[in-house]
Coordinates of C-alpha atoms and ligand atoms in Angstrom, one line a residue:
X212 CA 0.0 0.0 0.0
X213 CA 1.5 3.2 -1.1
X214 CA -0.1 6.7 0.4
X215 CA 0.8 10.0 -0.1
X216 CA 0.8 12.0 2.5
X217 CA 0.0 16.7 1.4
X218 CA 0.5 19.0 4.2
X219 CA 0.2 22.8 3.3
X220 CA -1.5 23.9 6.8
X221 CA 0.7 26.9 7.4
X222 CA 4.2 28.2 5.7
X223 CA 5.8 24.4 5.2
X224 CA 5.1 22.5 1.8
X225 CA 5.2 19.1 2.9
X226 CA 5.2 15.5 0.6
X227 CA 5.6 12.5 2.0
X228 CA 5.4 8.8 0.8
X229 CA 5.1 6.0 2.8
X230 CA 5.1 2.0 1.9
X231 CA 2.7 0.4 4.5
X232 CA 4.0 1.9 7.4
X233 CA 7.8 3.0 6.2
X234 CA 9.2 6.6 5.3
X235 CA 9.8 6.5 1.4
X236 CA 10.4 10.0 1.4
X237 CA 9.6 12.9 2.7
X238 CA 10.3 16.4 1.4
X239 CA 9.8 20.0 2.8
X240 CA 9.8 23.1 1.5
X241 CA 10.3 25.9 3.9
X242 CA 8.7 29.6 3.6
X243 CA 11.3 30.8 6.8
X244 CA 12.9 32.5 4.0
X245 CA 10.1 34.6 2.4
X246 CA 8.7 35.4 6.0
X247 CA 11.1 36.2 7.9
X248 CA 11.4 39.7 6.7
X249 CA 8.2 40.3 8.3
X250 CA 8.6 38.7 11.9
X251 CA 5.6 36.4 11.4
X252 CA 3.7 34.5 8.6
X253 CA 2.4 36.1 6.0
X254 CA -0.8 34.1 4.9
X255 CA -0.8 35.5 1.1
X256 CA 2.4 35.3 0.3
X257 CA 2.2 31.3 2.2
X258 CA -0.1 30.5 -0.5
X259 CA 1.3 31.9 -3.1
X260 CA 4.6 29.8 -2.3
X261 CA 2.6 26.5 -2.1
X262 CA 1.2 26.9 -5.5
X263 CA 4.4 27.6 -6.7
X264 CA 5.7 24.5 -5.1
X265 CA 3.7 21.7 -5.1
X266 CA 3.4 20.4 -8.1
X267 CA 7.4 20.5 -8.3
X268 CA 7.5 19.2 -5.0
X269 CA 5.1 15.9 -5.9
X270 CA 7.2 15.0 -8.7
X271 CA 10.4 15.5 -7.3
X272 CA 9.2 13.1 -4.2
X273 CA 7.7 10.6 -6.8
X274 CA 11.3 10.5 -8.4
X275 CA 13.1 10.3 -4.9
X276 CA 11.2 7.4 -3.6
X277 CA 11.6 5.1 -7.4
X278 CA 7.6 5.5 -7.7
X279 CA 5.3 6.3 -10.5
X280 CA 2.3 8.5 -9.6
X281 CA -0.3 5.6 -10.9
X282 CA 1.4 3.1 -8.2
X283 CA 0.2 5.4 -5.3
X284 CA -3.0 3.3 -3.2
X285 CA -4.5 6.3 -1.8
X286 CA -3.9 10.1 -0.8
X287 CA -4.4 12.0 2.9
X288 CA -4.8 15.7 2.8
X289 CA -4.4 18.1 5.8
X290 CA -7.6 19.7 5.6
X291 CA -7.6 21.9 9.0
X292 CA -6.9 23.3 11.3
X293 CA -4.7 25.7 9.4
X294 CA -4.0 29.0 7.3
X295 CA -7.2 28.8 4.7
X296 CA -5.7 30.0 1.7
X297 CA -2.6 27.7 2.0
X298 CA -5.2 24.5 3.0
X299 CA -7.0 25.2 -0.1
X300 CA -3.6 24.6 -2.1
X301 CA -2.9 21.2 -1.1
X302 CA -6.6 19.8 -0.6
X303 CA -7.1 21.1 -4.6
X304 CA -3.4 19.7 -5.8
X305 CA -5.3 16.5 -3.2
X306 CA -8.7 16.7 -4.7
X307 CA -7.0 16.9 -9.0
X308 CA -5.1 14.1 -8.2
X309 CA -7.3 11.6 -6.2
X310 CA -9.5 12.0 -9.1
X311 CA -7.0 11.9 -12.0
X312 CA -5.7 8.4 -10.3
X313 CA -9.0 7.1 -9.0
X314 CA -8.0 6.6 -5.3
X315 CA -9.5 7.3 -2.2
X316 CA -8.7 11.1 -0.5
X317 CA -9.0 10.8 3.0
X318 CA -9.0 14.5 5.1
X319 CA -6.4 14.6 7.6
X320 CA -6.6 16.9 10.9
X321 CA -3.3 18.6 11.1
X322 CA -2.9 18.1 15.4
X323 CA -3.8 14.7 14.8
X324 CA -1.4 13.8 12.2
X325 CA 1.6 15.5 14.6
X326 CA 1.2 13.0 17.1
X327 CA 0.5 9.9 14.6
X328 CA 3.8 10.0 13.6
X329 CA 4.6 8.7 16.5
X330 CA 2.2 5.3 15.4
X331 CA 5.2 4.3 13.3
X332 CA 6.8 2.9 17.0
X333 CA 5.4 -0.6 17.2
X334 CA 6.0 -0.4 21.2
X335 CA 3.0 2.4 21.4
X336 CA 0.2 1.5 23.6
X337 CA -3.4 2.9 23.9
X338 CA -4.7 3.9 25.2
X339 CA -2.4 7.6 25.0
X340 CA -2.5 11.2 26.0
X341 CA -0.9 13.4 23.2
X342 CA 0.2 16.8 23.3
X343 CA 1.0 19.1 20.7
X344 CA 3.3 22.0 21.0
X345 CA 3.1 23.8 17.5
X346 CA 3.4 27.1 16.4
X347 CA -0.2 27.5 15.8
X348 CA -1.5 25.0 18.9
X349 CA -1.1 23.7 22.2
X350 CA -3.1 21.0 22.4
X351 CA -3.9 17.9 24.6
X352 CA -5.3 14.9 23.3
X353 CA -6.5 11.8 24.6
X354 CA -6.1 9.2 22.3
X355 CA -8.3 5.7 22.5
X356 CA -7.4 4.2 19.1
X357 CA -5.4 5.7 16.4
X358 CA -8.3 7.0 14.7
X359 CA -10.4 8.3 18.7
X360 CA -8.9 12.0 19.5
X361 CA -10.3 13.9 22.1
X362 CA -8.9 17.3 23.2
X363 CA -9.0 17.7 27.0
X364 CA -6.7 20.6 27.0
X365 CA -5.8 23.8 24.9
X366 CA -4.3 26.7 25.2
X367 CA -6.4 30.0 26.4
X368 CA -4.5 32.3 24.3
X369 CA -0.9 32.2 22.6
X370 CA 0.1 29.0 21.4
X371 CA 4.0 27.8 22.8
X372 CA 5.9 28.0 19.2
X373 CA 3.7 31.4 18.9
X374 CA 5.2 32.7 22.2
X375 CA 8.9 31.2 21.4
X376 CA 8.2 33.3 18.2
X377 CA 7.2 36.3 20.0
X378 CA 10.0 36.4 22.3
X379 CA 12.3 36.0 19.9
X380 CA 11.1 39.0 18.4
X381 CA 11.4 41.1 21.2
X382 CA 15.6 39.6 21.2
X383 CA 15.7 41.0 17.8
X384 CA 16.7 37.1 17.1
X385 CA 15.6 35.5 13.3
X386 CA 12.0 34.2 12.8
X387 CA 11.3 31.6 13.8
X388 CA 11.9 32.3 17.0
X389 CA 12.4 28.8 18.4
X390 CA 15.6 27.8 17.3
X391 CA 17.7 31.0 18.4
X392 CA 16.3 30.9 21.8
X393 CA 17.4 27.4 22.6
X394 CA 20.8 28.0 20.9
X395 CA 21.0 31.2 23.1
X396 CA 19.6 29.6 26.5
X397 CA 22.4 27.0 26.5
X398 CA 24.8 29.7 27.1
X399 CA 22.6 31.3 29.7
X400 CA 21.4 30.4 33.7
X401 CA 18.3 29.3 33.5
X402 CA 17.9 30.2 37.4
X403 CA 19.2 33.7 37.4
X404 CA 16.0 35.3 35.9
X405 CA 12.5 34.3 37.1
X406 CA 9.6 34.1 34.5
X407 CA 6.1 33.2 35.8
X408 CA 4.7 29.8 35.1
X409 CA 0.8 30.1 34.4
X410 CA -0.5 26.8 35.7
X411 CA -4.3 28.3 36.1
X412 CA -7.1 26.3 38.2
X413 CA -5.9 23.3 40.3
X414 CA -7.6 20.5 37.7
X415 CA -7.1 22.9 34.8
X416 CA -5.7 21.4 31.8
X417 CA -5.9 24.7 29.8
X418 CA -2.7 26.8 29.1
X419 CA -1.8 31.0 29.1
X420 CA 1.3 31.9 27.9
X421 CA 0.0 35.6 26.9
X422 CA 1.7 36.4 31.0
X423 CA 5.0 35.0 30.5
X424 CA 5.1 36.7 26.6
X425 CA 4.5 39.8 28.6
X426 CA 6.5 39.5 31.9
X427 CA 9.5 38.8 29.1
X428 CA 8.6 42.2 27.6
X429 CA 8.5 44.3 31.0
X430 CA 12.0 42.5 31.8
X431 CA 13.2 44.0 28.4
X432 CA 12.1 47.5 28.9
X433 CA 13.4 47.8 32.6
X434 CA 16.9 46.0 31.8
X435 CA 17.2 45.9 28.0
X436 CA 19.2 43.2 25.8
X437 CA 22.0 43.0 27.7
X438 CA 21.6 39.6 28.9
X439 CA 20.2 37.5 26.3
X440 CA 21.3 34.4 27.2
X441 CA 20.2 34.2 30.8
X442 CA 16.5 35.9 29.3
X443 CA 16.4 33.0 26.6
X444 CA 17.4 30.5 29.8
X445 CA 14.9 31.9 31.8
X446 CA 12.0 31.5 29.1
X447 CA 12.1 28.4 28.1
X448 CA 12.5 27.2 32.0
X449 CA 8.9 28.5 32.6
X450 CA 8.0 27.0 29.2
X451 CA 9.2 23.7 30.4
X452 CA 7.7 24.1 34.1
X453 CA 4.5 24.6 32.6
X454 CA 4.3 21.8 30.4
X455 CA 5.6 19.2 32.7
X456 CA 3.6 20.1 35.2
X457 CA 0.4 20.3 32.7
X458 CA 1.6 16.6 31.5
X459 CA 1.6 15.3 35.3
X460 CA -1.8 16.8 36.0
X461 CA -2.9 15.2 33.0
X462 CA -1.7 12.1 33.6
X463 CA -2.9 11.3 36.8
X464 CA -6.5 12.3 35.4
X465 CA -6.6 9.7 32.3
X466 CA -4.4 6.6 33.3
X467 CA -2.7 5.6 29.9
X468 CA 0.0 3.7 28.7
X469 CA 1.6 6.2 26.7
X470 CA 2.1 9.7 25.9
X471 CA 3.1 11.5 22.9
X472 CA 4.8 14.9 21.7
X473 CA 4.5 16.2 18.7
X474 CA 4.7 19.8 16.8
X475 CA 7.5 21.9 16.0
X476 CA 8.4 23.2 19.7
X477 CA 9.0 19.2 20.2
X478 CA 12.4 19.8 18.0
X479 CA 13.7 21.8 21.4
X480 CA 16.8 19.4 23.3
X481 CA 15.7 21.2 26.9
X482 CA 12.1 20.8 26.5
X483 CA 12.4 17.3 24.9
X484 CA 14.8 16.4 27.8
X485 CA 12.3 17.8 30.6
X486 CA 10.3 15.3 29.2
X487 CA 12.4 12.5 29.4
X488 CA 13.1 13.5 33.3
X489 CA 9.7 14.1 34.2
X490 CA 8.2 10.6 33.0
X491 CA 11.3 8.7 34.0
X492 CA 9.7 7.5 37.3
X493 CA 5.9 6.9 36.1
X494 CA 4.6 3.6 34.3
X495 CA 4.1 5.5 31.5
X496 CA 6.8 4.9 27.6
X497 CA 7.3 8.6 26.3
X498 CA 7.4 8.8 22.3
X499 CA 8.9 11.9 20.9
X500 CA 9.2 12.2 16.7
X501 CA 12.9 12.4 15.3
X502 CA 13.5 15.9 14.8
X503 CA 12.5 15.9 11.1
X504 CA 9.3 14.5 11.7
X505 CA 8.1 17.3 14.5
X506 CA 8.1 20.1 12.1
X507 CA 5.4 20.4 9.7
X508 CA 5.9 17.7 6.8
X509 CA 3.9 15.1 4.8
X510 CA 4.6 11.5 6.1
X511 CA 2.5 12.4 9.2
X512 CA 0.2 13.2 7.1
X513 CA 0.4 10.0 5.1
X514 CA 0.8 8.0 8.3
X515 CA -2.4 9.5 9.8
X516 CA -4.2 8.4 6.4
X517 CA -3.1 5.1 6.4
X518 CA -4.7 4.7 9.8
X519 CA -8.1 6.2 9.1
X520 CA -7.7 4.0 5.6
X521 CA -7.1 1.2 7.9
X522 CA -10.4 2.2 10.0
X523 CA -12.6 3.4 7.5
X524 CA -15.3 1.5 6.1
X525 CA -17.2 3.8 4.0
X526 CA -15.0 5.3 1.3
X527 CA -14.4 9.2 2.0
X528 CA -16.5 11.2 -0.8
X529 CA -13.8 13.3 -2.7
X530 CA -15.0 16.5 -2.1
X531 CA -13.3 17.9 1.0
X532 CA -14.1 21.1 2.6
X533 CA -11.4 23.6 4.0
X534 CA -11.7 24.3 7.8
X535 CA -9.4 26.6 9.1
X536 CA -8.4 27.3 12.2
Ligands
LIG249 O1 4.6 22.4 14.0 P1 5.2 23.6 13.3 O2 6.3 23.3 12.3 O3 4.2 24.4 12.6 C1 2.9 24.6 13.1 O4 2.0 23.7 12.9 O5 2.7 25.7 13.7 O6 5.8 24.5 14.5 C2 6.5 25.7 14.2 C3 6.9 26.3 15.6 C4 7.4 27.7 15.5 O7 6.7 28.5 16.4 C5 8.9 27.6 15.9 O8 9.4 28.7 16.6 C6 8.8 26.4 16.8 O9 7.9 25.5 16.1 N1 10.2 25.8 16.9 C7 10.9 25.7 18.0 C8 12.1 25.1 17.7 N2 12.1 24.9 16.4 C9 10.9 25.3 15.9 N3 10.5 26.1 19.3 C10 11.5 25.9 20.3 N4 12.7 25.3 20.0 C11 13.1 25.0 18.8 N5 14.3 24.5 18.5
LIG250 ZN1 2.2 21.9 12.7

């Protein structure tokens, strides 16, 4: 069974193949470039991009993985949550093709697929609490069977990559944000500067992050950027305190066998290591993507599809709506 995995949610073009249940390949196409200059996404010039690049994208992964189009089984399509303009690009290229080859389209929801990625470990249980720590979500999940989400947590306001993103706009560091912070904090003390960790009611499973966003700005404008390191440190401290703590509360509420990261902020060594630390002592096997496979790309895509193909029993209709975020 080959399946072809589209993901054009935000300002990543992403194709991936997959044979059953292995990686055939896998290809992104980044916007960092194009947006950058503006400090944030820009959704009409993230569409424009993915027109430009998805058709050249497709056949260059057909070619990588020693495929012919007509040999693909069936397609998934990240249909939301998402930028609308760029999810109308890949659920049309989805929609053309499906129809040109004859194959079932099956609509993929983009949270979902950044914690299915994980499916492709054999040792995964269920049943599993995911959580997603993107640029556009923070997000938990619990997760009964592959194809059984449930959110039982978001965030109230910013999302985490958002905030990383915003902070490192206030450093004056490149967007996105992410990645210079954690290259910055490892130089810093993550103990000399206190940020507050918004942890909300005692059962709440909800996030804020729009506090910690802003107690880094008031630390900015009374001391200014002299001390980016320890600033960077002491971000992404209160980051990690406040999901860790979030996980433990959540995991004493559902009893599962696993739990899953997923989303671009997952790519972070300190976060991914608070992890590791903070489930080392429960009854509870950790799964966190390679870091490829966090950021927005195709073959989560595909591997979500080939679960709800899997599960399905109806054939999806081909006509697929757009619903953004
Ligand atoms: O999942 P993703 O690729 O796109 C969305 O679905 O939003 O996540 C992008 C987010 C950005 O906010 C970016 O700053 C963050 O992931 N990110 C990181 C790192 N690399 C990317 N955040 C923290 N540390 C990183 N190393
Ligand atoms: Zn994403």
């Amino acid at each position: 069974m080959l399946i072809l995995g589209i993901e054009t949610s935000c300002d990543e073009t992403g194709i991936g193949l997959l044979k059953g249940r292995k990686i055939l390949t896998n290809l992104i196409a980044s916007q960092d470039d194009i947006h950058s200059a503006y400090g944030g996404v820009v959704p009409e010039l993230a569409s424009r991009a993915h027109v430009e690049m998805i058709d050249r994208l497709f056949s260059r992964a057909v070619e990588s993985a020693g495929i012919k189009s007509c040999d693909i089984n069936c397609i998934g399509v990240t249909n939301h949550p998402g930028l609308k303009g760029s999810l109308m690009v890949g659920v049309s290229f989805a929609c053309g093709l499906a129809y040109a080859l004859n194959i079932p389209l099956y609509r993929v929801n983009h949270l979902h697929s950044h914690l299915a990625v994980n499916f492709l470990n054999r040792e995964l249980e269920f049943p599993a609490l995911g959580l997603v720590i993107s640029g556009g979500h923070t997000t938990f999940f619990h997760i009964k069977t592959p194809v059984e989400f449930t959110a039982i947590g978001r965030t109230l306001d910013d999302a985490c990559g958002e905030t990383f993103d915003k902070v490192g706009r206030m450093l004056g560091l490149a967007f996105p944000g992410g990645p210079d912070i954690e290259k910055a904090a490892e130089q810093g003390d993550e103990n000399r500067i206190r940020f507050p960790v918004a942890l909300m009611g005692k059962d709440s499973l909800d996030f804020s992050f729009s506090g910690l966003k802003t107690a880094v700005l008031y630390y900015i404008k009374k001391n200014g950027l002299k001390n980016i390191p320890d600033i960077c440190a002491g971000f992404q401290k209160a980051v990690g305190d406040t999901l860790t703590e979030k996980t433990k509360r959540a995991l004493v509420k559902h009893r599962v066998k696993s739990f899953l990261l997923g989303g671009g902020v997952a790519q972070n060594r300190y976060i991914r290591k608070r992890f590791q630390e903070m489930l080392e002592d429960k009854n509870v096997k950790i799964f966190i993507p390679n870091k490829k496979l966090c950021m927005d790309n195709g073959a989560m895509t595909a591997v979500m599809a080939s679960y709800l193909a899997e599960y399905t029993i109806k054939p999806p209709p081909l006509s697929i709506e757009v619903i953004p975020t």
